[in-house]
mmCIF file of C-alpha atoms and ligand atoms in Angstrom:
data_model
loop_
_atom_site.group_PDB
_atom_site.id
_atom_site.type_symbol
_atom_site.label_atom_id
_atom_site.label_comp_id
_atom_site.label_asym_id
_atom_site.label_seq_id
_atom_site.Cartn_x
_atom_site.Cartn_y
_atom_site.Cartn_z
ATOM 1 C CA MET A 364 -35.013 41.968 22.726
ATOM 2 C CA ARG A 365 -32.648 44.857 22.080
ATOM 3 C CA SER A 366 -30.616 44.721 18.893
ATOM 4 C CA GLY A 367 -28.434 46.926 16.773
ATOM 5 C CA PHE A 368 -25.188 47.671 14.999
ATOM 6 C CA VAL A 369 -21.926 48.910 16.485
ATOM 7 C CA ALA A 370 -19.040 49.965 14.209
ATOM 8 C CA ILE A 371 -15.481 49.484 15.451
ATOM 9 C CA LEU A 372 -13.177 52.129 14.004
ATOM 10 C CA GLY A 373 -9.578 53.211 14.504
ATOM 11 C CA ARG A 374 -6.141 53.383 12.926
ATOM 12 C CA PRO A 375 -4.516 50.130 11.736
ATOM 13 C CA ASN A 376 -3.253 47.669 14.355
ATOM 14 C CA VAL A 377 -5.061 49.155 17.382
ATOM 15 C CA GLY A 378 -6.935 45.889 18.148
ATOM 16 C CA LYS A 379 -10.297 46.229 16.372
ATOM 17 C CA SER A 380 -10.451 42.622 15.189
ATOM 18 C CA THR A 381 -9.177 41.467 18.584
ATOM 19 C CA LEU A 382 -12.138 43.296 20.159
ATOM 20 C CA VAL A 383 -14.708 41.612 17.924
ATOM 21 C CA ASN A 384 -13.215 38.141 18.435
ATOM 22 C CA ALA A 385 -13.028 38.670 22.197
ATOM 23 C CA MET A 386 -16.667 39.776 22.355
ATOM 24 C CA LEU A 387 -17.728 36.597 20.561
ATOM 25 C CA SER A 388 -15.187 34.308 22.337
ATOM 26 C CA LYS A 389 -14.574 33.005 18.837
ATOM 27 C CA LYS A 390 -12.341 34.073 15.992
ATOM 28 C CA VAL A 391 -14.327 35.531 13.097
ATOM 29 C CA SER A 392 -11.846 38.159 11.945
ATOM 30 C CA ILE A 393 -8.135 37.682 11.333
ATOM 31 C CA VAL A 394 -5.571 39.312 13.637
ATOM 32 C CA SER A 395 -1.874 39.959 13.113
ATOM 33 C CA PRO A 396 0.929 42.016 14.604
ATOM 34 C CA LYS A 397 1.177 43.931 11.311
ATOM 35 C CA ALA A 398 -0.876 47.001 10.396
ATOM 36 C CA GLN A 399 -3.519 46.816 7.647
ATOM 37 C CA THR A 400 -4.597 43.257 8.357
ATOM 38 C CA THR A 401 -8.355 43.703 7.865
ATOM 39 C CA ARG A 402 -9.381 44.779 4.346
ATOM 40 C CA ASP A 403 -13.200 44.630 4.430
ATOM 41 C CA ALA A 404 -15.966 45.254 6.923
ATOM 42 C CA VAL A 405 -16.670 41.949 8.699
ATOM 43 C CA LEU A 406 -19.617 41.349 11.006
ATOM 44 C CA GLY A 407 -19.249 39.711 14.408
ATOM 45 C CA ILE A 408 -22.697 38.839 15.731
ATOM 46 C CA LEU A 409 -23.149 38.473 19.480
ATOM 47 C CA THR A 410 -26.525 37.021 20.447
ATOM 48 C CA GLU A 411 -27.377 36.654 24.116
ATOM 49 C CA ALA A 412 -30.663 36.038 25.968
ATOM 50 C CA ASP A 413 -32.155 39.492 25.415
ATOM 51 C CA THR A 414 -29.684 41.308 23.151
ATOM 52 C CA GLN A 415 -28.110 40.989 19.746
ATOM 53 C CA ILE A 416 -25.120 43.244 19.117
ATOM 54 C CA VAL A 417 -23.840 43.216 15.557
ATOM 55 C CA PHE A 418 -20.244 44.458 15.614
ATOM 56 C CA LEU A 419 -18.725 45.735 12.380
ATOM 57 C CA ASP A 420 -15.008 45.127 12.301
ATOM 58 C CA THR A 421 -13.461 47.552 9.800
ATOM 59 C CA PRO A 422 -10.101 48.135 8.091
ATOM 60 C CA GLY A 423 -7.771 50.474 9.980
ATOM 61 C CA ILE A 424 -8.036 54.009 8.643
ATOM 62 C CA TYR A 425 -4.965 55.441 6.898
ATOM 63 C CA PHE A 426 -4.480 57.613 3.880
ATOM 64 C CA GLY A 427 -2.649 55.413 1.346
ATOM 65 C CA LYS A 428 -2.695 56.174 -2.376
ATOM 66 C CA GLU A 429 -3.439 52.803 -4.040
ATOM 67 C CA LYS A 430 -6.986 52.003 -5.140
ATOM 68 C CA LEU A 431 -6.846 49.120 -2.657
ATOM 69 C CA ASP A 432 -6.366 51.762 0.086
ATOM 70 C CA SER A 433 -9.499 53.552 -1.138
ATOM 71 C CA HIS A 434 -11.458 50.291 -0.887
ATOM 72 C CA MET A 435 -10.328 49.871 2.734
ATOM 73 C CA ARG A 436 -11.009 53.486 3.705
ATOM 74 C CA ARG A 437 -14.432 53.365 2.122
ATOM 75 C CA SER A 438 -15.305 50.118 3.954
ATOM 76 C CA ALA A 439 -14.367 51.769 7.238
ATOM 77 C CA PHE A 440 -16.097 55.124 6.816
ATOM 78 C CA SER A 441 -19.264 53.706 5.238
ATOM 79 C CA SER A 442 -19.563 51.298 8.188
ATOM 80 C CA SER A 443 -19.951 54.251 10.514
ATOM 81 C CA ARG A 444 -23.224 55.288 8.872
ATOM 82 C CA GLU A 445 -26.535 53.917 10.072
ATOM 83 C CA VAL A 446 -25.126 52.269 13.181
ATOM 84 C CA ASP A 447 -26.374 52.776 16.736
ATOM 85 C CA ALA A 448 -22.922 53.394 18.177
ATOM 86 C CA ILE A 449 -19.294 53.765 17.185
ATOM 87 C CA VAL A 450 -16.436 52.394 19.244
ATOM 88 C CA TYR A 451 -13.228 54.235 18.355
ATOM 89 C CA LEU A 452 -10.092 52.395 19.466
ATOM 90 C CA LEU A 453 -6.722 53.943 20.233
ATOM 91 C CA ASP A 454 -3.475 52.065 20.853
ATOM 92 C CA ALA A 455 -1.978 53.256 24.149
ATOM 93 C CA GLY A 456 1.388 51.867 23.091
ATOM 94 C CA ASP A 457 1.481 53.840 19.846
ATOM 95 C CA ILE A 458 -0.124 57.200 20.483
ATOM 96 C CA ASP A 459 -0.439 59.784 17.701
ATOM 97 C CA LEU A 460 -3.456 61.812 18.784
ATOM 98 C CA ALA A 461 -3.205 64.412 16.021
ATOM 99 C CA ARG A 462 -3.859 61.650 13.516
ATOM 100 C CA ASP A 463 -6.726 60.196 15.541
ATOM 101 C CA PHE A 464 -8.377 63.580 15.987
ATOM 102 C CA LYS A 465 -8.218 64.153 12.237
ATOM 103 C CA ILE A 466 -9.929 60.795 11.604
ATOM 104 C CA ILE A 467 -12.512 61.288 14.364
ATOM 105 C CA ASP A 468 -13.446 64.696 12.982
ATOM 106 C CA SER A 469 -14.001 63.198 9.558
ATOM 107 C CA ILE A 470 -16.486 60.573 10.788
ATOM 108 C CA HIS A 471 -19.891 61.764 9.619
ATOM 109 C CA SER A 472 -22.393 59.912 11.757
ATOM 110 C CA GLU A 473 -25.196 60.722 14.149
ATOM 111 C CA ALA A 474 -24.233 57.792 16.373
ATOM 112 C CA PRO A 475 -22.559 58.334 19.751
ATOM 113 C CA ILE A 476 -18.801 57.634 19.764
ATOM 114 C CA PHE A 477 -17.222 55.743 22.663
ATOM 115 C CA PHE A 478 -13.442 55.953 22.897
ATOM 116 C CA VAL A 479 -11.523 52.877 23.973
ATOM 117 C CA LEU A 480 -7.895 53.302 24.985
ATOM 118 C CA ASN A 481 -6.630 49.779 24.258
ATOM 119 C CA LYS A 482 -3.337 48.015 25.108
ATOM 120 C CA ILE A 483 -3.009 49.753 28.467
ATOM 121 C CA ASP A 484 -0.929 46.717 29.470
ATOM 122 C CA LEU A 485 1.878 48.337 27.446
ATOM 123 C CA ILE A 486 2.089 51.614 29.417
ATOM 124 C CA ASP A 487 2.444 52.803 33.008
ATOM 125 C CA PRO A 488 -0.519 54.452 34.783
ATOM 126 C CA GLU A 489 1.072 57.924 34.613
ATOM 127 C CA THR A 490 1.344 57.793 30.838
ATOM 128 C CA GLY A 491 -2.244 56.520 30.725
ATOM 129 C CA LYS A 492 -3.474 59.506 32.732
ATOM 130 C CA LYS A 493 -1.661 61.908 30.458
ATOM 131 C CA ILE A 494 -3.205 60.390 27.319
ATOM 132 C CA LEU A 495 -6.702 60.380 28.850
ATOM 133 C CA GLY A 496 -6.258 64.048 29.774
ATOM 134 C CA GLN A 497 -5.319 64.979 26.210
ATOM 135 C CA ILE A 498 -8.331 63.185 24.776
ATOM 136 C CA ARG A 499 -10.648 64.824 27.344
ATOM 137 C CA ASP A 500 -9.241 68.278 26.519
ATOM 138 C CA LYS A 501 -10.314 67.810 22.913
ATOM 139 C CA TYR A 502 -13.604 65.912 23.487
ATOM 140 C CA PRO A 503 -14.751 66.794 27.034
ATOM 141 C CA THR A 504 -18.112 65.012 26.900
ATOM 142 C CA ARG A 505 -17.188 61.729 25.224
ATOM 143 C CA PRO A 506 -16.745 58.678 27.445
ATOM 144 C CA ILE A 507 -13.367 56.892 27.391
ATOM 145 C CA ILE A 508 -12.971 53.246 28.407
ATOM 146 C CA GLU A 509 -9.549 51.821 29.276
ATOM 147 C CA ALA A 510 -8.936 48.324 27.955
ATOM 148 C CA SER A 511 -6.492 45.523 27.346
ATOM 149 C CA LEU A 512 -8.536 43.535 24.901
ATOM 150 C CA LYS A 513 -5.927 40.868 24.347
ATOM 151 C CA ASN A 514 -6.553 40.022 28.007
ATOM 152 C CA ASN A 515 -10.350 40.453 27.808
ATOM 153 C CA PHE A 516 -10.048 43.523 30.029
ATOM 154 C CA GLY A 517 -12.617 46.239 29.292
ATOM 155 C CA LEU A 518 -15.058 44.029 27.377
ATOM 156 C CA LYS A 519 -17.816 44.316 29.989
ATOM 157 C CA GLU A 520 -17.533 48.091 30.079
ATOM 158 C CA ILE A 521 -17.702 48.385 26.286
ATOM 159 C CA LYS A 522 -20.767 46.153 26.204
ATOM 160 C CA ALA A 523 -22.452 48.113 28.975
ATOM 161 C CA ALA A 524 -21.788 51.367 27.119
ATOM 162 C CA VAL A 525 -23.195 50.284 23.772
ATOM 163 C CA ILE A 526 -26.257 48.236 24.818
ATOM 164 C CA PRO A 527 -28.402 51.262 25.798
ATOM 165 C CA THR A 528 -27.822 52.761 22.318
ATOM 166 C CA LEU A 529 -29.242 49.763 20.409
ATOM 167 C CA SER A 530 -32.412 50.814 18.618
ATOM 168 C CA GLY A 531 -33.707 47.524 17.176
ATOM 169 C CA GLU A 532 -36.291 45.361 18.870
ATOM 170 C CA ALA A 533 -35.838 42.071 17.020
ATOM 171 C CA PRO A 534 -32.707 40.169 16.009
ATOM 172 C CA PHE A 535 -31.209 41.062 12.621
ATOM 173 C CA TYR A 536 -29.547 37.652 12.167
ATOM 174 C CA PRO A 537 -30.390 34.075 13.205
ATOM 175 C CA GLU A 538 -29.215 33.291 16.741
ATOM 176 C CA ASP A 539 -26.598 30.789 15.661
ATOM 177 C CA TRP A 540 -24.829 33.130 13.223
ATOM 178 C CA LEU A 541 -21.449 34.494 14.310
ATOM 179 C CA THR A 542 -20.556 36.307 11.102
ATOM 180 C CA ASP A 543 -22.029 37.211 7.730
ATOM 181 C CA ARG A 544 -19.009 35.907 5.851
ATOM 182 C CA ASN A 545 -19.085 32.500 4.134
ATOM 183 C CA LEU A 546 -16.419 29.794 4.325
ATOM 184 C CA ASP A 547 -14.820 30.901 1.045
ATOM 185 C CA TYR A 548 -14.206 34.362 2.464
ATOM 186 C CA GLN A 549 -12.984 32.968 5.775
ATOM 187 C CA ALA A 550 -10.590 30.616 3.963
ATOM 188 C CA LYS A 551 -8.971 33.424 1.973
ATOM 189 C CA GLU A 552 -8.649 35.539 5.109
ATOM 190 C CA ILE A 553 -7.024 32.707 7.053
ATOM 191 C CA ILE A 554 -4.455 32.259 4.265
ATOM 192 C CA ARG A 555 -3.771 36.022 4.351
ATOM 193 C CA GLU A 556 -3.375 35.875 8.128
ATOM 194 C CA LYS A 557 -0.684 33.205 7.869
ATOM 195 C CA MET A 558 1.100 35.211 5.152
ATOM 196 C CA LEU A 559 1.070 38.219 7.495
ATOM 197 C CA TYR A 560 2.658 36.107 10.226
ATOM 198 C CA PHE A 561 5.367 34.450 8.174
ATOM 199 C CA LEU A 562 6.401 37.133 5.679
ATOM 200 C CA ASP A 563 7.832 40.636 5.927
ATOM 201 C CA LYS A 564 5.005 43.104 5.672
ATOM 202 C CA GLU A 565 5.708 44.435 2.187
ATOM 203 C CA VAL A 566 4.826 41.057 0.660
ATOM 204 C CA PRO A 567 1.436 40.333 2.322
ATOM 205 C CA HIS A 568 0.435 43.990 2.068
ATOM 206 C CA SER A 569 0.731 43.816 -1.689
ATOM 207 C CA SER A 570 -0.837 40.359 -2.003
ATOM 208 C CA ALA A 571 -4.350 39.015 -2.342
ATOM 209 C CA VAL A 572 -5.881 35.555 -2.130
ATOM 210 C CA LYS A 573 -8.659 34.119 -4.238
ATOM 211 C CA ILE A 574 -10.308 30.764 -3.544
ATOM 212 C CA THR A 575 -10.474 28.911 -6.869
ATOM 213 C CA SER A 576 -12.013 25.641 -5.670
ATOM 214 C CA PHE A 577 -13.824 24.636 -2.476
ATOM 215 C CA LYS A 578 -15.119 21.057 -2.366
ATOM 216 C CA VAL A 579 -16.296 18.494 0.122
ATOM 217 C CA VAL A 580 -14.580 15.172 -0.522
ATOM 218 C CA LYS A 581 -15.568 12.282 1.788
ATOM 219 C CA ASP A 582 -16.604 14.614 4.632
ATOM 220 C CA ALA A 583 -13.369 16.604 4.406
ATOM 221 C CA LEU A 584 -12.757 19.941 2.710
ATOM 222 C CA SER A 585 -10.472 20.218 -0.264
ATOM 223 C CA ILE A 586 -9.476 23.773 -1.133
ATOM 224 C CA GLU A 587 -7.442 25.432 -3.875
ATOM 225 C CA ALA A 588 -6.419 29.074 -3.812
ATOM 226 C CA LEU A 589 -4.521 31.556 -5.907
ATOM 227 C CA VAL A 590 -2.109 33.921 -4.165
ATOM 228 C CA VAL A 591 -1.643 37.070 -6.225
ATOM 229 C CA VAL A 592 1.537 39.033 -5.511
ATOM 230 C CA ASP A 593 2.774 42.327 -6.903
ATOM 231 C CA ARG A 594 6.211 41.286 -8.186
ATOM 232 C CA GLU A 595 8.132 38.287 -9.512
ATOM 233 C CA SER A 596 10.595 38.684 -6.626
ATOM 234 C CA HIS A 597 7.692 38.373 -4.156
ATOM 235 C CA LYS A 598 6.572 35.188 -5.857
ATOM 236 C CA ALA A 599 9.953 33.636 -5.117
ATOM 237 C CA ILE A 600 9.710 34.767 -1.472
ATOM 238 C CA VAL A 601 6.202 33.350 -0.989
ATOM 239 C CA ILE A 602 7.193 30.000 -2.501
ATOM 240 C CA GLY A 603 10.479 29.884 -0.595
ATOM 241 C CA LYS A 604 13.462 27.556 -1.044
ATOM 242 C CA GLY A 605 12.215 24.260 -2.414
ATOM 243 C CA GLY A 606 8.640 25.381 -1.630
ATOM 244 C CA ALA A 607 9.343 25.578 2.109
ATOM 245 C CA MET A 608 7.507 28.877 2.748
ATOM 246 C CA ILE A 609 4.344 28.077 0.816
ATOM 247 C CA LYS A 610 4.203 24.722 2.607
ATOM 248 C CA LYS A 611 4.485 26.471 5.970
ATOM 249 C CA ILE A 612 1.695 28.936 5.086
ATOM 250 C CA SER A 613 -0.541 26.175 3.782
ATOM 251 C CA MET A 614 -0.052 23.950 6.839
ATOM 252 C CA ALA A 615 -0.716 26.741 9.302
ATOM 253 C CA ALA A 616 -3.792 27.862 7.373
ATOM 254 C CA ARG A 617 -5.152 24.309 7.254
ATOM 255 C CA GLN A 618 -4.750 23.928 10.994
ATOM 256 C CA GLU A 619 -6.493 27.228 11.619
ATOM 257 C CA MET A 620 -9.397 26.271 9.322
ATOM 258 C CA GLU A 621 -9.845 22.923 11.075
ATOM 259 C CA LYS A 622 -9.810 24.609 14.474
ATOM 260 C CA ARG A 623 -12.297 27.282 13.432
ATOM 261 C CA TRP A 624 -14.727 25.080 11.530
ATOM 262 C CA HIS A 625 -14.363 21.753 13.397
ATOM 263 C CA ARG A 626 -13.956 20.034 10.041
ATOM 264 C CA ARG A 627 -11.084 18.202 8.451
ATOM 265 C CA VAL A 628 -9.297 19.994 5.620
ATOM 266 C CA SER A 629 -7.697 17.198 3.645
ATOM 267 C CA SER A 630 -5.871 19.445 1.208
ATOM 268 C CA LEU A 631 -5.095 23.098 0.696
ATOM 269 C CA VAL A 632 -3.228 23.778 -2.527
ATOM 270 C CA LEU A 633 -1.817 27.275 -3.044
ATOM 271 C CA LYS A 634 -0.662 28.612 -6.410
ATOM 272 C CA VAL A 635 1.241 31.873 -6.678
ATOM 273 C CA GLU A 636 1.020 34.379 -9.527
ATOM 274 C CA ALA A 637 2.750 37.751 -9.990
ATOM 275 C CA ARG A 638 0.516 40.551 -11.327
ATOM 276 C CA PRO A 639 2.513 43.782 -11.098
ATOM 277 C CA GLY A 640 0.332 46.777 -10.263
ATOM 278 C CA TRP A 641 -2.845 44.806 -9.401
ATOM 279 C CA ARG A 642 -3.642 47.093 -6.444
ATOM 280 C CA SER A 643 -4.422 49.953 -8.781
ATOM 281 C CA ARG A 644 -6.164 48.039 -11.560
ATOM 282 C CA VAL A 645 -9.950 47.994 -11.303
ATOM 283 C CA LYS A 646 -10.289 44.676 -13.159
ATOM 284 C CA ASP A 647 -7.966 42.891 -10.718
ATOM 285 C CA LEU A 648 -9.500 44.606 -7.690
ATOM 286 C CA VAL A 649 -12.982 43.484 -8.721
ATOM 287 C CA GLU A 650 -11.796 39.928 -9.358
ATOM 288 C CA LEU A 651 -10.051 39.776 -5.992
ATOM 289 C CA GLY A 652 -12.988 41.184 -4.025
ATOM 290 C CA TYR A 653 -11.837 44.789 -3.537
ATOM 291 C CA GLY A 654 -13.931 46.462 -6.212
ATOM 292 C CA ASP A 655 -15.653 49.053 -4.058
ATOM 293 C CA THR A 656 -13.195 51.942 -4.355
ATOM 294 C CA GLY A 657 -15.805 54.661 -4.675
ATOM 295 C CA GLU A 658 -14.864 55.611 -8.231
HETATM 296 N N1 GTP B 2126 -0.244 44.249 24.115
HETATM 297 C C1 GTP B 2126 -1.451 44.189 23.579
HETATM 298 N N2 GTP B 2126 -1.588 43.837 22.292
HETATM 299 C C2 GTP B 2126 -2.831 43.784 21.781
HETATM 300 C C3 GTP B 2126 -3.992 44.102 22.548
HETATM 301 N N3 GTP B 2126 -5.071 43.986 21.750
HETATM 302 C C4 GTP B 2126 -4.610 43.608 20.533
HETATM 303 N N4 GTP B 2126 -3.261 43.473 20.545
HETATM 304 C C5 GTP B 2126 -2.368 43.061 19.443
HETATM 305 O O1 GTP B 2126 -2.334 44.094 18.466
HETATM 306 C C6 GTP B 2126 -2.102 43.529 17.158
HETATM 307 C C7 GTP B 2126 -3.143 44.043 16.190
HETATM 308 O O2 GTP B 2126 -4.424 43.523 16.534
HETATM 309 P P1 GTP B 2126 -5.616 43.488 15.491
HETATM 310 O O3 GTP B 2126 -6.823 43.066 16.244
HETATM 311 O O4 GTP B 2126 -5.232 42.729 14.280
HETATM 312 O O5 GTP B 2126 -5.707 45.046 15.127
HETATM 313 P P2 GTP B 2126 -6.669 45.772 14.079
HETATM 314 O O6 GTP B 2126 -7.017 47.084 14.666
HETATM 315 O O7 GTP B 2126 -7.792 44.879 13.713
HETATM 316 O O8 GTP B 2126 -5.677 45.992 12.855
HETATM 317 P P3 GTP B 2126 -6.035 46.272 11.284
HETATM 318 O O9 GTP B 2126 -6.957 45.197 10.825
HETATM 319 O O10 GTP B 2126 -4.705 46.217 10.624
HETATM 320 O O11 GTP B 2126 -6.624 47.629 11.214
HETATM 321 C C8 GTP B 2126 -2.133 41.999 17.348
HETATM 322 O O12 GTP B 2126 -0.804 41.539 17.433
HETATM 323 C C9 GTP B 2126 -2.864 41.837 18.677
HETATM 324 O O13 GTP B 2126 -2.528 40.643 19.347
HETATM 325 C C10 GTP B 2126 -3.816 44.458 23.929
HETATM 326 O O14 GTP B 2126 -4.750 44.717 24.690
HETATM 327 N N5 GTP B 2126 -2.527 44.494 24.365
HETATM 328 MG MG1 MG B 2127 -8.350 44.099 11.884
#
C-alpha cells in the first residue's frame, strides 16, 4: 500500500474543491461560483486497492486584512508543510501570473509542486499555449497538467503525477472514510454554500454559520443553526421579504444534506443575528470556528 498527503493550493475560485470532489466522485467540500468559498483545510480521502491519497482542500490564497483572512491564509500555507506533494491550480479563464508567482514563491515546502492549468474549457488552444509558455519560462523544470476538472478532464494525469511521491506504506484513515469532517461541520458548510449561491457575495463573505443543535428524531435529523452576519442590513437581506430568502436557503441546504448523507432531514431551522465586526474579533472567531489566526 502506498499512502500520503497531497495539498491543493491556489488563488480563490480556481477549482480546488472541485478537484477534491471529482477525485472522490463525491462531494466533501463545498463549491460555488464566488471566490473565497472554502475557509478551512478539509480532507478528501481517496482509498483504492493499493493506494490511499489524502487530499487537503485549502482556502484560496489572497491577502485580505481581516483576522478571518489570516485564518484562511494560515490554513492554506500550513497545509503545504509535511505533505508528499503540492498541486497548485491556476484558472485559465482568469490568469494573473504575477500574483500566482508571488504565492508560489512564498510556499515553504520540500514537497514537489505540480502545476495544474484548470478550466481550459474556457480558452482557445492558442491562449493555452501562451500561458503554458509563460509558466515554463519562470519554472522550467516543474510539470504542468492541463485540466477541465468540472468535466473530470485531467484527473487521471494528476493522480498519476502524485502517486509516485506518496511516502507512507499504510493507510492513514479507515478505508470507508471520505473526509475528516463531522456532520456538524458539513451541515454548516452546506448552509454557507447555499448562501453563496443565493446572495450577493458581500453578504456570505461576511457571514458565518454555527450549528446550535443537531438531533436524531425518529430516524430523521433535526438541525438548528445560527447565521451570523456583519450588519443589520445584511440580516434583513438574509431573511428576505416575509422570510422568503431564509426559507429558500434552508430548503436548498436540507436537500443537499439529504443527498449527501442519504438521511432524511426533517427540519432545518435557521436564526439570523447581526454582530458588526465579528471577523476581526478573536472571541467571535473562536466561537465560530476560525480561531487559528496565528496571533
Ligand atoms: N468552466 C469551468 N469551471 C470550473 C472548472 N472547475 C471548477 N469550475 C467552477 O469554478 C468555480 C469555483 O470552483 P471551486 O471548486 O469552488 O473553487 P475553489 O478553488 O475551491 O475556490 P475557493 O474555495 O474560493 O478558494 C465553481 O463555479 C466551479 O464550478 C472547470 O474545469 N471549468
Ligand atoms: Mg474551495
